[in-house]
Amino acid sequence: MNILITAGGTSEKIDNVRSITNHSTGRLGKEIGDTFLAQGHHVTYVTTPQAVRPTSESNLTLIEIETTKDLESALLEQFGHQTFDGIIHSMAVSDFTTETTLSEDLFIEKLAAKLTKDGDLSDLANLTEELYHSLDEIGKTIQQEKKIPSGTDRLLLFLKKNPKIIAMLREQQPQAVLVGFKLLVGVSTEELVRVGQSILAKNRCDFVLANDLEEIHGDQHIGILIDKQGHTETAQTKNEIAKLIVKKVEEKWRNQ
Amino acid sequence: MNILITAGGTSEKIDNVRSITNHSTGRLGKEIGDTFLAQGHHVTYVTTPQAVRPTSESNLTLIEIETTKDLESALLEQFGHQTFDGIIHSMAVSDFTTETTLSEDLFIEKLAAKLTKDGDLSDLANLTEELYHSLDEIGKTIQQEKKIPSGTDRLLLFLKKNPKIIAMLREQQPQAVLVGFKLLVGVSTEELVRVGQSILAKNRCDFVLANDLEEIHGDQHIGILIDKQGHTETAQTKNEIAKLIVKKVEEKWRNQ
């Protein structure tokens, strides 16, 4: 099988020295990669600088990216000349990227100027509409400084939505067995499965691996693999999760 | 000599899966640490998880921290029972920490409600004052969600000032030879030295190592060591910078 795996966590630059980073060691992705490689499959592994990666003499193509936009470009480039049989999208992708950063003083100065200029703030509906317009203008027009000066007491960071990567995978590679991942924090098992199923349906995945950050520590990593029929299978460690995913993906591919 | 070195880059949590991180590999700090150790000095090395560190069988105490608040606590703890002869503060410290994160929709809803409730928005001065009060209340009262939901189009991240670490070092350890660091991006040498001198005076350092991110690549790392008399000496690589700093610190200590 020709397998694509995304692993690690993207980061978005705030300025030249700061970024917003998604924490993901890539350990689970590496485990999955190693297991596919051990079964003789070819693995294209898209990951981020700090994440751990599988090692292999052959059958492994490594691609490194940083931001969500980089990821989108790298995947579209691969899809342009490759057909994948399995896609394991385990990377922690930044939902938001930095739009602009400004001191509270500058923000209030700009906002107050726009509000008094554009008039009617007498009722809630008008004021609300004015605020949306003003924030949008401020978000889109203030230029980034190379390094935010440290003199001010409060900073406002505007973040705008990134392209949703998981949503484009089925469309781009209709033939692939697609495994999505969902990480939540401190929820019930029922909630975890419910959200996982919702992701599966929304993005037309074949499987979703749902996990809770609070159930991941030391060697323990509880993962619930959900399929299209709503069946679930639970694994206790990264190694078990990897074996379960590889088994299910191979089965699905053989039976297509 | 009993040396304290800070190196690497702090990070501040946004939620359970995202942080704002200061990029610093810690390579220069490690070089400085290794050079002090080679001269037989004891080194207490405070650094961050991803940064590289000196290695030594003896004479090295490693302390790991994550946020600027952690750093402040760790340093105050050390200062409570140790007198340092030299302090090399090379860590990239987050000037700001996360206060609150909210969707644009929630922000506008809260702001509009506060503005219409508190009345007089008829003139710029009143409106400006109202905006400061409102932003302060919003910044201080919204509870963090465990993981920010990805449904919204724009997010606003409020950041508030962190304690300034370099400012407390001279006060805490009046006897130490203190070396501060300043990183700027894409400025003239004159500007770099001017800002470096300002930092030195403001924080009562003995030396400041000033460097420009645009002059750091591959083996090159231009560093300008500034002293109290305004003299400067320039080094071309991390190794040269380390040797220069160790030499100057030892000289200063011997001549006190």
PDB file of N, CA, C and O in Angstrom, chain B residues 82-150:
ATOM      1  N   GLN B  82      22.194  30.780  47.231  1.00  0.00           N
ATOM      2  CA  GLN B  82      23.477  30.823  46.515  1.00  0.00           C
ATOM      3  C   GLN B  82      23.894  32.239  46.166  1.00  0.00           C
ATOM      4  O   GLN B  82      23.048  33.085  45.848  1.00  0.00           O
ATOM      5  N   THR B  83      25.196  32.438  46.197  1.00  0.00           N
ATOM      6  CA  THR B  83      25.748  33.705  45.737  1.00  0.00           C
ATOM      7  C   THR B  83      26.498  33.410  44.444  1.00  0.00           C
ATOM      8  O   THR B  83      27.417  32.588  44.434  1.00  0.00           O
ATOM      9  N   PHE B  84      26.068  34.043  43.361  1.00  0.00           N
ATOM     10  CA  PHE B  84      26.725  33.805  42.087  1.00  0.00           C
ATOM     11  C   PHE B  84      27.785  34.877  41.824  1.00  0.00           C
ATOM     12  O   PHE B  84      27.619  36.046  42.168  1.00  0.00           O
ATOM     13  N   ASP B  85      28.900  34.453  41.215  1.00  0.00           N
ATOM     14  CA  ASP B  85      29.975  35.374  40.859  1.00  0.00           C
ATOM     15  C   ASP B  85      29.737  35.942  39.464  1.00  0.00           C
ATOM     16  O   ASP B  85      30.163  37.052  39.145  1.00  0.00           O
ATOM     17  N   GLY B  86      29.068  35.161  38.637  1.00  0.00           N
ATOM     18  CA  GLY B  86      28.773  35.617  37.274  1.00  0.00           C
ATOM     19  C   GLY B  86      27.374  35.152  36.877  1.00  0.00           C
ATOM     20  O   GLY B  86      26.983  34.030  37.199  1.00  0.00           O
ATOM     21  N   ILE B  87      26.619  36.023  36.209  1.00  0.00           N
ATOM     22  CA  ILE B  87      25.288  35.670  35.713  1.00  0.00           C
ATOM     23  C   ILE B  87      25.218  36.010  34.228  1.00  0.00           C
ATOM     24  O   ILE B  87      25.435  37.165  33.835  1.00  0.00           O
ATOM     25  N   ILE B  88      24.946  34.970  33.406  1.00  0.00           N
ATOM     26  CA  ILE B  88      24.873  35.133  31.956  1.00  0.00           C
ATOM     27  C   ILE B  88      23.414  34.905  31.554  1.00  0.00           C
ATOM     28  O   ILE B  88      22.958  33.769  31.473  1.00  0.00           O
ATOM     29  N   HIS B  89      22.687  35.972  31.354  1.00  0.00           N
ATOM     30  CA  HIS B  89      21.241  35.861  31.126  1.00  0.00           C
ATOM     31  C   HIS B  89      20.936  35.882  29.630  1.00  0.00           C
ATOM     32  O   HIS B  89      20.572  36.921  29.078  1.00  0.00           O
ATOM     33  N   SER B  90      21.107  34.723  28.966  1.00  0.00           N
ATOM     34  CA  SER B  90      20.942  34.674  27.512  1.00  0.00           C
ATOM     35  C   SER B  90      19.576  34.133  27.068  1.00  0.00           C
ATOM     36  O   SER B  90      19.280  34.105  25.880  1.00  0.00           O
ATOM     37  N   MET B  91      18.744  33.723  28.026  1.00  0.00           N
ATOM     38  CA  MET B  91      17.451  33.139  27.670  1.00  0.00           C
ATOM     39  C   MET B  91      16.534  34.142  26.977  1.00  0.00           C
ATOM     40  O   MET B  91      16.535  35.329  27.327  1.00  0.00           O
ATOM     41  N   ALA B  92      15.777  33.653  26.004  1.00  0.00           N
ATOM     42  CA  ALA B  92      14.766  34.464  25.318  1.00  0.00           C
ATOM     43  C   ALA B  92      13.501  34.347  26.164  1.00  0.00           C
ATOM     44  O   ALA B  92      12.861  33.302  26.204  1.00  0.00           O
ATOM     45  N   VAL B  93      13.189  35.450  26.870  1.00  0.00           N
ATOM     46  CA  VAL B  93      12.098  35.420  27.845  1.00  0.00           C
ATOM     47  C   VAL B  93      10.841  36.054  27.275  1.00  0.00           C
ATOM     48  O   VAL B  93      10.884  37.152  26.722  1.00  0.00           O
ATOM     49  N   SER B  94       9.697  35.369  27.411  1.00  0.00           N
ATOM     50  CA  SER B  94       8.424  35.911  26.921  1.00  0.00           C
ATOM     51  C   SER B  94       8.088  37.178  27.702  1.00  0.00           C
ATOM     52  O   SER B  94       7.958  37.142  28.916  1.00  0.00           O
ATOM     53  N   ASP B  95       7.965  38.304  26.996  1.00  0.00           N
ATOM     54  CA  ASP B  95       7.597  39.557  27.666  1.00  0.00           C
ATOM     55  C   ASP B  95       6.133  39.521  28.097  1.00  0.00           C
ATOM     56  O   ASP B  95       5.726  40.256  28.990  1.00  0.00           O
ATOM     57  N   PHE B  96       5.341  38.663  27.423  1.00  0.00           N
ATOM     58  CA  PHE B  96       3.913  38.615  27.674  1.00  0.00           C
ATOM     59  C   PHE B  96       3.445  37.206  27.959  1.00  0.00           C
ATOM     60  O   PHE B  96       4.017  36.240  27.464  1.00  0.00           O
ATOM     61  N   THR B  97       2.392  37.084  28.746  1.00  0.00           N
ATOM     62  CA  THR B  97       1.775  35.793  28.978  1.00  0.00           C
ATOM     63  C   THR B  97       0.311  35.892  28.585  1.00  0.00           C
ATOM     64  O   THR B  97      -0.231  36.990  28.469  1.00  0.00           O
ATOM     65  N   THR B  98      -0.323  34.729  28.358  1.00  0.00           N
ATOM     66  CA  THR B  98      -1.707  34.758  27.922  1.00  0.00           C
ATOM     67  C   THR B  98      -2.624  35.141  29.072  1.00  0.00           C
ATOM     68  O   THR B  98      -2.472  34.651  30.193  1.00  0.00           O
ATOM     69  N   GLU B  99      -3.564  36.023  28.771  1.00  0.00           N
ATOM     70  CA  GLU B  99      -4.524  36.469  29.773  1.00  0.00           C
ATOM     71  C   GLU B  99      -5.843  35.767  29.506  1.00  0.00           C
ATOM     72  O   GLU B  99      -6.373  35.055  30.341  1.00  0.00           O
ATOM     73  N   THR B 100      -6.387  35.969  28.289  1.00  0.00           N
ATOM     74  CA  THR B 100      -7.596  35.250  27.890  1.00  0.00           C
ATOM     75  C   THR B 100      -7.684  35.146  26.369  1.00  0.00           C
ATOM     76  O   THR B 100      -7.022  35.911  25.657  1.00  0.00           O
ATOM     77  N   THR B 101      -8.469  34.175  25.918  1.00  0.00           N
ATOM     78  CA  THR B 101      -8.695  33.998  24.482  1.00  0.00           C
ATOM     79  C   THR B 101     -10.196  33.943  24.271  1.00  0.00           C
ATOM     80  O   THR B 101     -10.891  33.235  25.003  1.00  0.00           O
ATOM     81  N   LEU B 102     -10.706  34.702  23.305  1.00  0.00           N
ATOM     82  CA  LEU B 102     -12.134  34.574  23.026  1.00  0.00           C
ATOM     83  C   LEU B 102     -12.393  34.804  21.545  1.00  0.00           C
ATOM     84  O   LEU B 102     -11.620  35.481  20.865  1.00  0.00           O
ATOM     85  N   SER B 103     -13.498  34.245  21.059  1.00  0.00           N
ATOM     86  CA  SER B 103     -13.866  34.438  19.661  1.00  0.00           C
ATOM     87  C   SER B 103     -14.238  35.908  19.468  1.00  0.00           C
ATOM     88  O   SER B 103     -14.631  36.604  20.420  1.00  0.00           O
ATOM     89  N   GLU B 104     -14.104  36.372  18.249  1.00  0.00           N
ATOM     90  CA  GLU B 104     -14.470  37.761  17.914  1.00  0.00           C
ATOM     91  C   GLU B 104     -15.930  38.020  18.276  1.00  0.00           C
ATOM     92  O   GLU B 104     -16.271  39.077  18.815  1.00  0.00           O
ATOM     93  N   ASP B 105     -16.791  37.018  18.021  1.00  0.00           N
ATOM     94  CA  ASP B 105     -18.226  37.163  18.300  1.00  0.00           C
ATOM     95  C   ASP B 105     -18.460  37.442  19.785  1.00  0.00           C
ATOM     96  O   ASP B 105     -19.189  38.353  20.151  1.00  0.00           O
ATOM     97  N   LEU B 106     -17.826  36.653  20.626  1.00  0.00           N
ATOM     98  CA  LEU B 106     -18.014  36.824  22.070  1.00  0.00           C
ATOM     99  C   LEU B 106     -17.427  38.156  22.530  1.00  0.00           C
ATOM    100  O   LEU B 106     -18.002  38.857  23.352  1.00  0.00           O
ATOM    101  N   PHE B 107     -16.285  38.518  21.986  1.00  0.00           N
ATOM    102  CA  PHE B 107     -15.647  39.784  22.329  1.00  0.00           C
ATOM    103  C   PHE B 107     -16.559  40.963  21.987  1.00  0.00           C
ATOM    104  O   PHE B 107     -16.782  41.849  22.808  1.00  0.00           O
ATOM    105  N   ILE B 108     -17.095  40.967  20.768  1.00  0.00           N
ATOM    106  CA  ILE B 108     -17.953  42.069  20.345  1.00  0.00           C
ATOM    107  C   ILE B 108     -19.239  42.114  21.177  1.00  0.00           C
ATOM    108  O   ILE B 108     -19.695  43.188  21.580  1.00  0.00           O
ATOM    109  N   GLU B 109     -19.796  40.948  21.449  1.00  0.00           N
ATOM    110  CA  GLU B 109     -21.008  40.870  22.268  1.00  0.00           C
ATOM    111  C   GLU B 109     -20.759  41.492  23.646  1.00  0.00           C
ATOM    112  O   GLU B 109     -21.532  42.329  24.118  1.00  0.00           O
ATOM    113  N   LYS B 110     -19.658  41.113  24.279  1.00  0.00           N
ATOM    114  CA  LYS B 110     -19.318  41.623  25.613  1.00  0.00           C
ATOM    115  C   LYS B 110     -19.031  43.129  25.564  1.00  0.00           C
ATOM    116  O   LYS B 110     -19.478  43.888  26.424  1.00  0.00           O
ATOM    117  N   LEU B 111     -18.252  43.541  24.562  1.00  0.00           N
ATOM    118  CA  LEU B 111     -17.851  44.939  24.461  1.00  0.00           C
ATOM    119  C   LEU B 111     -19.059  45.829  24.201  1.00  0.00           C
ATOM    120  O   LEU B 111     -19.232  46.866  24.851  1.00  0.00           O
ATOM    121  N   ALA B 112     -19.906  45.413  23.283  1.00  0.00           N
ATOM    122  CA  ALA B 112     -21.090  46.207  22.960  1.00  0.00           C
ATOM    123  C   ALA B 112     -21.995  46.332  24.184  1.00  0.00           C
ATOM    124  O   ALA B 112     -22.513  47.416  24.476  1.00  0.00           O
ATOM    125  N   ALA B 113     -22.172  45.251  24.901  1.00  0.00           N
ATOM    126  CA  ALA B 113     -23.014  45.278  26.102  1.00  0.00           C
ATOM    127  C   ALA B 113     -22.458  46.258  27.135  1.00  0.00           C
ATOM    128  O   ALA B 113     -23.200  47.057  27.704  1.00  0.00           O
ATOM    129  N   LYS B 114     -21.146  46.212  27.357  1.00  0.00           N
ATOM    130  CA  LYS B 114     -20.535  47.115  28.339  1.00  0.00           C
ATOM    131  C   LYS B 114     -20.638  48.566  27.896  1.00  0.00           C
ATOM    132  O   LYS B 114     -20.931  49.452  28.689  1.00  0.00           O
ATOM    133  N   LEU B 115     -20.402  48.822  26.614  1.00  0.00           N
ATOM    134  CA  LEU B 115     -20.404  50.198  26.126  1.00  0.00           C
ATOM    135  C   LEU B 115     -21.809  50.813  26.202  1.00  0.00           C
ATOM    136  O   LEU B 115     -21.971  51.957  26.611  1.00  0.00           O
ATOM    137  N   THR B 116     -22.829  50.055  25.808  1.00  0.00           N
ATOM    138  CA  THR B 116     -24.174  50.624  25.838  1.00  0.00           C
ATOM    139  C   THR B 116     -24.667  50.771  27.277  1.00  0.00           C
ATOM    140  O   THR B 116     -25.400  51.698  27.595  1.00  0.00           O
ATOM    141  N   LYS B 117     -24.210  49.881  28.168  1.00  0.00           N
ATOM    142  CA  LYS B 117     -24.648  49.959  29.566  1.00  0.00           C
ATOM    143  C   LYS B 117     -24.032  51.177  30.269  1.00  0.00           C
ATOM    144  O   LYS B 117     -24.705  51.899  30.983  1.00  0.00           O
ATOM    145  N   ASP B 118     -22.747  51.387  30.059  1.00  0.00           N
ATOM    146  CA  ASP B 118     -22.047  52.440  30.801  1.00  0.00           C
ATOM    147  C   ASP B 118     -22.233  53.835  30.209  1.00  0.00           C
ATOM    148  O   ASP B 118     -21.619  54.797  30.662  1.00  0.00           O
ATOM    149  N   GLY B 119     -23.034  53.925  29.160  1.00  0.00           N
ATOM    150  CA  GLY B 119     -23.469  55.248  28.703  1.00  0.00           C
ATOM    151  C   GLY B 119     -22.549  56.065  27.842  1.00  0.00           C
ATOM    152  O   GLY B 119     -21.982  55.553  26.902  1.00  0.00           O
ATOM    153  N   ASP B 120     -22.358  57.304  28.200  1.00  0.00           N
ATOM    154  CA  ASP B 120     -21.852  58.364  27.337  1.00  0.00           C
ATOM    155  C   ASP B 120     -20.702  58.054  26.377  1.00  0.00           C
ATOM    156  O   ASP B 120     -19.527  58.097  26.734  1.00  0.00           O
ATOM    157  N   LEU B 121     -21.063  57.762  25.114  1.00  0.00           N
ATOM    158  CA  LEU B 121     -20.039  57.477  24.112  1.00  0.00           C
ATOM    159  C   LEU B 121     -19.949  58.648  23.143  1.00  0.00           C
ATOM    160  O   LEU B 121     -19.433  58.527  22.047  1.00  0.00           O
ATOM    161  N   SER B 122     -20.481  59.799  23.585  1.00  0.00           N
ATOM    162  CA  SER B 122     -20.624  60.913  22.655  1.00  0.00           C
ATOM    163  C   SER B 122     -19.325  61.581  22.276  1.00  0.00           C
ATOM    164  O   SER B 122     -19.219  62.175  21.218  1.00  0.00           O
ATOM    165  N   ASP B 123     -18.331  61.515  23.131  1.00  0.00           N
ATOM    166  CA  ASP B 123     -17.088  62.129  22.686  1.00  0.00           C
ATOM    167  C   ASP B 123     -15.926  61.157  22.808  1.00  0.00           C
ATOM    168  O   ASP B 123     -15.988  60.141  23.507  1.00  0.00           O
ATOM    169  N   LEU B 124     -14.847  61.491  22.111  1.00  0.00           N
ATOM    170  CA  LEU B 124     -13.706  60.605  21.957  1.00  0.00           C
ATOM    171  C   LEU B 124     -13.072  60.269  23.302  1.00  0.00           C
ATOM    172  O   LEU B 124     -12.709  59.119  23.557  1.00  0.00           O
ATOM    173  N   ALA B 125     -12.953  61.270  24.174  1.00  0.00           N
ATOM    174  CA  ALA B 125     -12.296  61.060  25.474  1.00  0.00           C
ATOM    175  C   ALA B 125     -13.074  60.059  26.325  1.00  0.00           C
ATOM    176  O   ALA B 125     -12.502  59.142  26.910  1.00  0.00           O
ATOM    177  N   ASN B 126     -14.408  60.237  26.373  1.00  0.00           N
ATOM    178  CA  ASN B 126     -15.254  59.318  27.132  1.00  0.00           C
ATOM    179  C   ASN B 126     -15.208  57.909  26.557  1.00  0.00           C
ATOM    180  O   ASN B 126     -15.081  56.922  27.294  1.00  0.00           O
ATOM    181  N   LEU B 127     -15.344  57.836  25.233  1.00  0.00           N
ATOM    182  CA  LEU B 127     -15.339  56.540  24.563  1.00  0.00           C
ATOM    183  C   LEU B 127     -14.026  55.816  24.831  1.00  0.00           C
ATOM    184  O   LEU B 127     -14.000  54.618  25.144  1.00  0.00           O
ATOM    185  N   THR B 128     -12.922  56.552  24.723  1.00  0.00           N
ATOM    186  CA  THR B 128     -11.605  55.958  24.958  1.00  0.00           C
ATOM    187  C   THR B 128     -11.517  55.400  26.373  1.00  0.00           C
ATOM    188  O   THR B 128     -11.052  54.282  26.587  1.00  0.00           O
ATOM    189  N   GLU B 129     -11.987  56.170  27.345  1.00  0.00           N
ATOM    190  CA  GLU B 129     -11.947  55.717  28.741  1.00  0.00           C
ATOM    191  C   GLU B 129     -12.802  54.472  28.939  1.00  0.00           C
ATOM    192  O   GLU B 129     -12.403  53.512  29.594  1.00  0.00           O
ATOM    193  N   GLU B 130     -13.992  54.478  28.325  1.00  0.00           N
ATOM    194  CA  GLU B 130     -14.889  53.320  28.397  1.00  0.00           C
ATOM    195  C   GLU B 130     -14.237  52.080  27.790  1.00  0.00           C
ATOM    196  O   GLU B 130     -14.379  50.969  28.304  1.00  0.00           O
ATOM    197  N   LEU B 131     -13.538  52.284  26.663  1.00  0.00           N
ATOM    198  CA  LEU B 131     -12.888  51.151  26.012  1.00  0.00           C
ATOM    199  C   LEU B 131     -11.806  50.547  26.904  1.00  0.00           C
ATOM    200  O   LEU B 131     -11.688  49.325  27.010  1.00  0.00           O
ATOM    201  N   TYR B 132     -11.021  51.401  27.559  1.00  0.00           N
ATOM    202  CA  TYR B 132      -9.998  50.884  28.470  1.00  0.00           C
ATOM    203  C   TYR B 132     -10.622  50.070  29.605  1.00  0.00           C
ATOM    204  O   TYR B 132     -10.170  48.981  29.930  1.00  0.00           O
ATOM    205  N   HIS B 133     -11.705  50.604  30.213  1.00  0.00           N
ATOM    206  CA  HIS B 133     -12.368  49.871  31.297  1.00  0.00           C
ATOM    207  C   HIS B 133     -12.914  48.541  30.810  1.00  0.00           C
ATOM    208  O   HIS B 133     -12.728  47.504  31.455  1.00  0.00           O
ATOM    209  N   SER B 134     -13.576  48.596  29.649  1.00  0.00           N
ATOM    210  CA  SER B 134     -14.194  47.386  29.113  1.00  0.00           C
ATOM    211  C   SER B 134     -13.173  46.316  28.775  1.00  0.00           C
ATOM    212  O   SER B 134     -13.332  45.151  29.119  1.00  0.00           O
ATOM    213  N   LEU B 135     -12.093  46.724  28.096  1.00  0.00           N
ATOM    214  CA  LEU B 135     -11.074  45.748  27.730  1.00  0.00           C
ATOM    215  C   LEU B 135     -10.434  45.136  28.974  1.00  0.00           C
ATOM    216  O   LEU B 135     -10.135  43.945  29.023  1.00  0.00           O
ATOM    217  N   ASP B 136     -10.250  45.946  29.991  1.00  0.00           N
ATOM    218  CA  ASP B 136      -9.632  45.457  31.220  1.00  0.00           C
ATOM    219  C   ASP B 136     -10.534  44.426  31.884  1.00  0.00           C
ATOM    220  O   ASP B 136     -10.071  43.365  32.305  1.00  0.00           O
ATOM    221  N   GLU B 137     -11.849  44.718  31.938  1.00  0.00           N
ATOM    222  CA  GLU B 137     -12.787  43.758  32.519  1.00  0.00           C
ATOM    223  C   GLU B 137     -12.840  42.470  31.721  1.00  0.00           C
ATOM    224  O   GLU B 137     -12.810  41.376  32.280  1.00  0.00           O
ATOM    225  N   ILE B 138     -12.910  42.605  30.403  1.00  0.00           N
ATOM    226  CA  ILE B 138     -12.973  41.417  29.543  1.00  0.00           C
ATOM    227  C   ILE B 138     -11.699  40.596  29.709  1.00  0.00           C
ATOM    228  O   ILE B 138     -11.741  39.380  29.884  1.00  0.00           O
ATOM    229  N   GLY B 139     -10.562  41.269  29.675  1.00  0.00           N
ATOM    230  CA  GLY B 139      -9.275  40.572  29.804  1.00  0.00           C
ATOM    231  C   GLY B 139      -9.170  39.792  31.102  1.00  0.00           C
ATOM    232  O   GLY B 139      -8.656  38.678  31.135  1.00  0.00           O
ATOM    233  N   LYS B 140      -9.738  40.355  32.171  1.00  0.00           N
ATOM    234  CA  LYS B 140      -9.560  39.724  33.487  1.00  0.00           C
ATOM    235  C   LYS B 140     -10.630  38.723  33.876  1.00  0.00           C
ATOM    236  O   LYS B 140     -10.436  37.963  34.815  1.00  0.00           O
ATOM    237  N   THR B 141     -11.778  38.699  33.180  1.00  0.00           N
ATOM    238  CA  THR B 141     -12.837  37.848  33.690  1.00  0.00           C
ATOM    239  C   THR B 141     -13.228  36.617  32.878  1.00  0.00           C
ATOM    240  O   THR B 141     -13.798  35.695  33.406  1.00  0.00           O
ATOM    241  N   ILE B 142     -12.924  36.564  31.606  1.00  0.00           N
ATOM    242  CA  ILE B 142     -13.371  35.416  30.809  1.00  0.00           C
ATOM    243  C   ILE B 142     -12.588  34.168  31.224  1.00  0.00           C
ATOM    244  O   ILE B 142     -11.378  34.194  31.285  1.00  0.00           O
ATOM    245  N   GLN B 143     -13.300  33.093  31.487  1.00  0.00           N
ATOM    246  CA  GLN B 143     -12.628  31.850  31.841  1.00  0.00           C
ATOM    247  C   GLN B 143     -12.096  31.144  30.620  1.00  0.00           C
ATOM    248  O   GLN B 143     -12.725  31.094  29.582  1.00  0.00           O
ATOM    249  N   GLN B 144     -10.925  30.583  30.744  1.00  0.00           N
ATOM    250  CA  GLN B 144     -10.321  29.825  29.652  1.00  0.00           C
ATOM    251  C   GLN B 144     -11.101  28.540  29.392  1.00  0.00           C
ATOM    252  O   GLN B 144     -11.447  27.836  30.316  1.00  0.00           O
ATOM    253  N   GLU B 145     -11.295  28.232  28.124  1.00  0.00           N
ATOM    254  CA  GLU B 145     -11.809  26.904  27.807  1.00  0.00           C
ATOM    255  C   GLU B 145     -10.627  25.964  27.714  1.00  0.00           C
ATOM    256  O   GLU B 145      -9.526  26.394  27.419  1.00  0.00           O
ATOM    257  N   LYS B 146     -10.846  24.653  27.940  1.00  0.00           N
ATOM    258  CA  LYS B 146      -9.712  23.727  27.945  1.00  0.00           C
ATOM    259  C   LYS B 146      -9.037  23.672  26.572  1.00  0.00           C
ATOM    260  O   LYS B 146      -7.829  23.604  26.463  1.00  0.00           O
ATOM    261  N   LYS B 147      -9.825  23.689  25.513  1.00  0.00           N
ATOM    262  CA  LYS B 147      -9.265  23.711  24.164  1.00  0.00           C
ATOM    263  C   LYS B 147     -10.192  24.615  23.373  1.00  0.00           C
ATOM    264  O   LYS B 147     -11.389  24.382  23.318  1.00  0.00           O
ATOM    265  N   ILE B 148      -9.669  25.680  22.803  1.00  0.00           N
ATOM    266  CA  ILE B 148     -10.509  26.665  22.109  1.00  0.00           C
ATOM    267  C   ILE B 148     -11.223  25.996  20.939  1.00  0.00           C
ATOM    268  O   ILE B 148     -10.582  25.379  20.099  1.00  0.00           O
ATOM    269  N   PRO B 149     -12.547  26.077  20.874  1.00  0.00           N
ATOM    270  CA  PRO B 149     -13.287  25.425  19.782  1.00  0.00           C
ATOM    271  C   PRO B 149     -12.920  26.050  18.444  1.00  0.00           C
ATOM    272  O   PRO B 149     -12.643  27.242  18.371  1.00  0.00           O
ATOM    273  N   SER B 150     -12.897  25.238  17.387  1.00  0.00           N
ATOM    274  CA  SER B 150     -12.399  25.722  16.104  1.00  0.00           C
ATOM    275  C   SER B 150     -13.483  26.308  15.205  1.00  0.00           C
ATOM    276  O   SER B 150     -13.234  26.607  14.060  1.00  0.00           O
TER     277      SER B 150
END
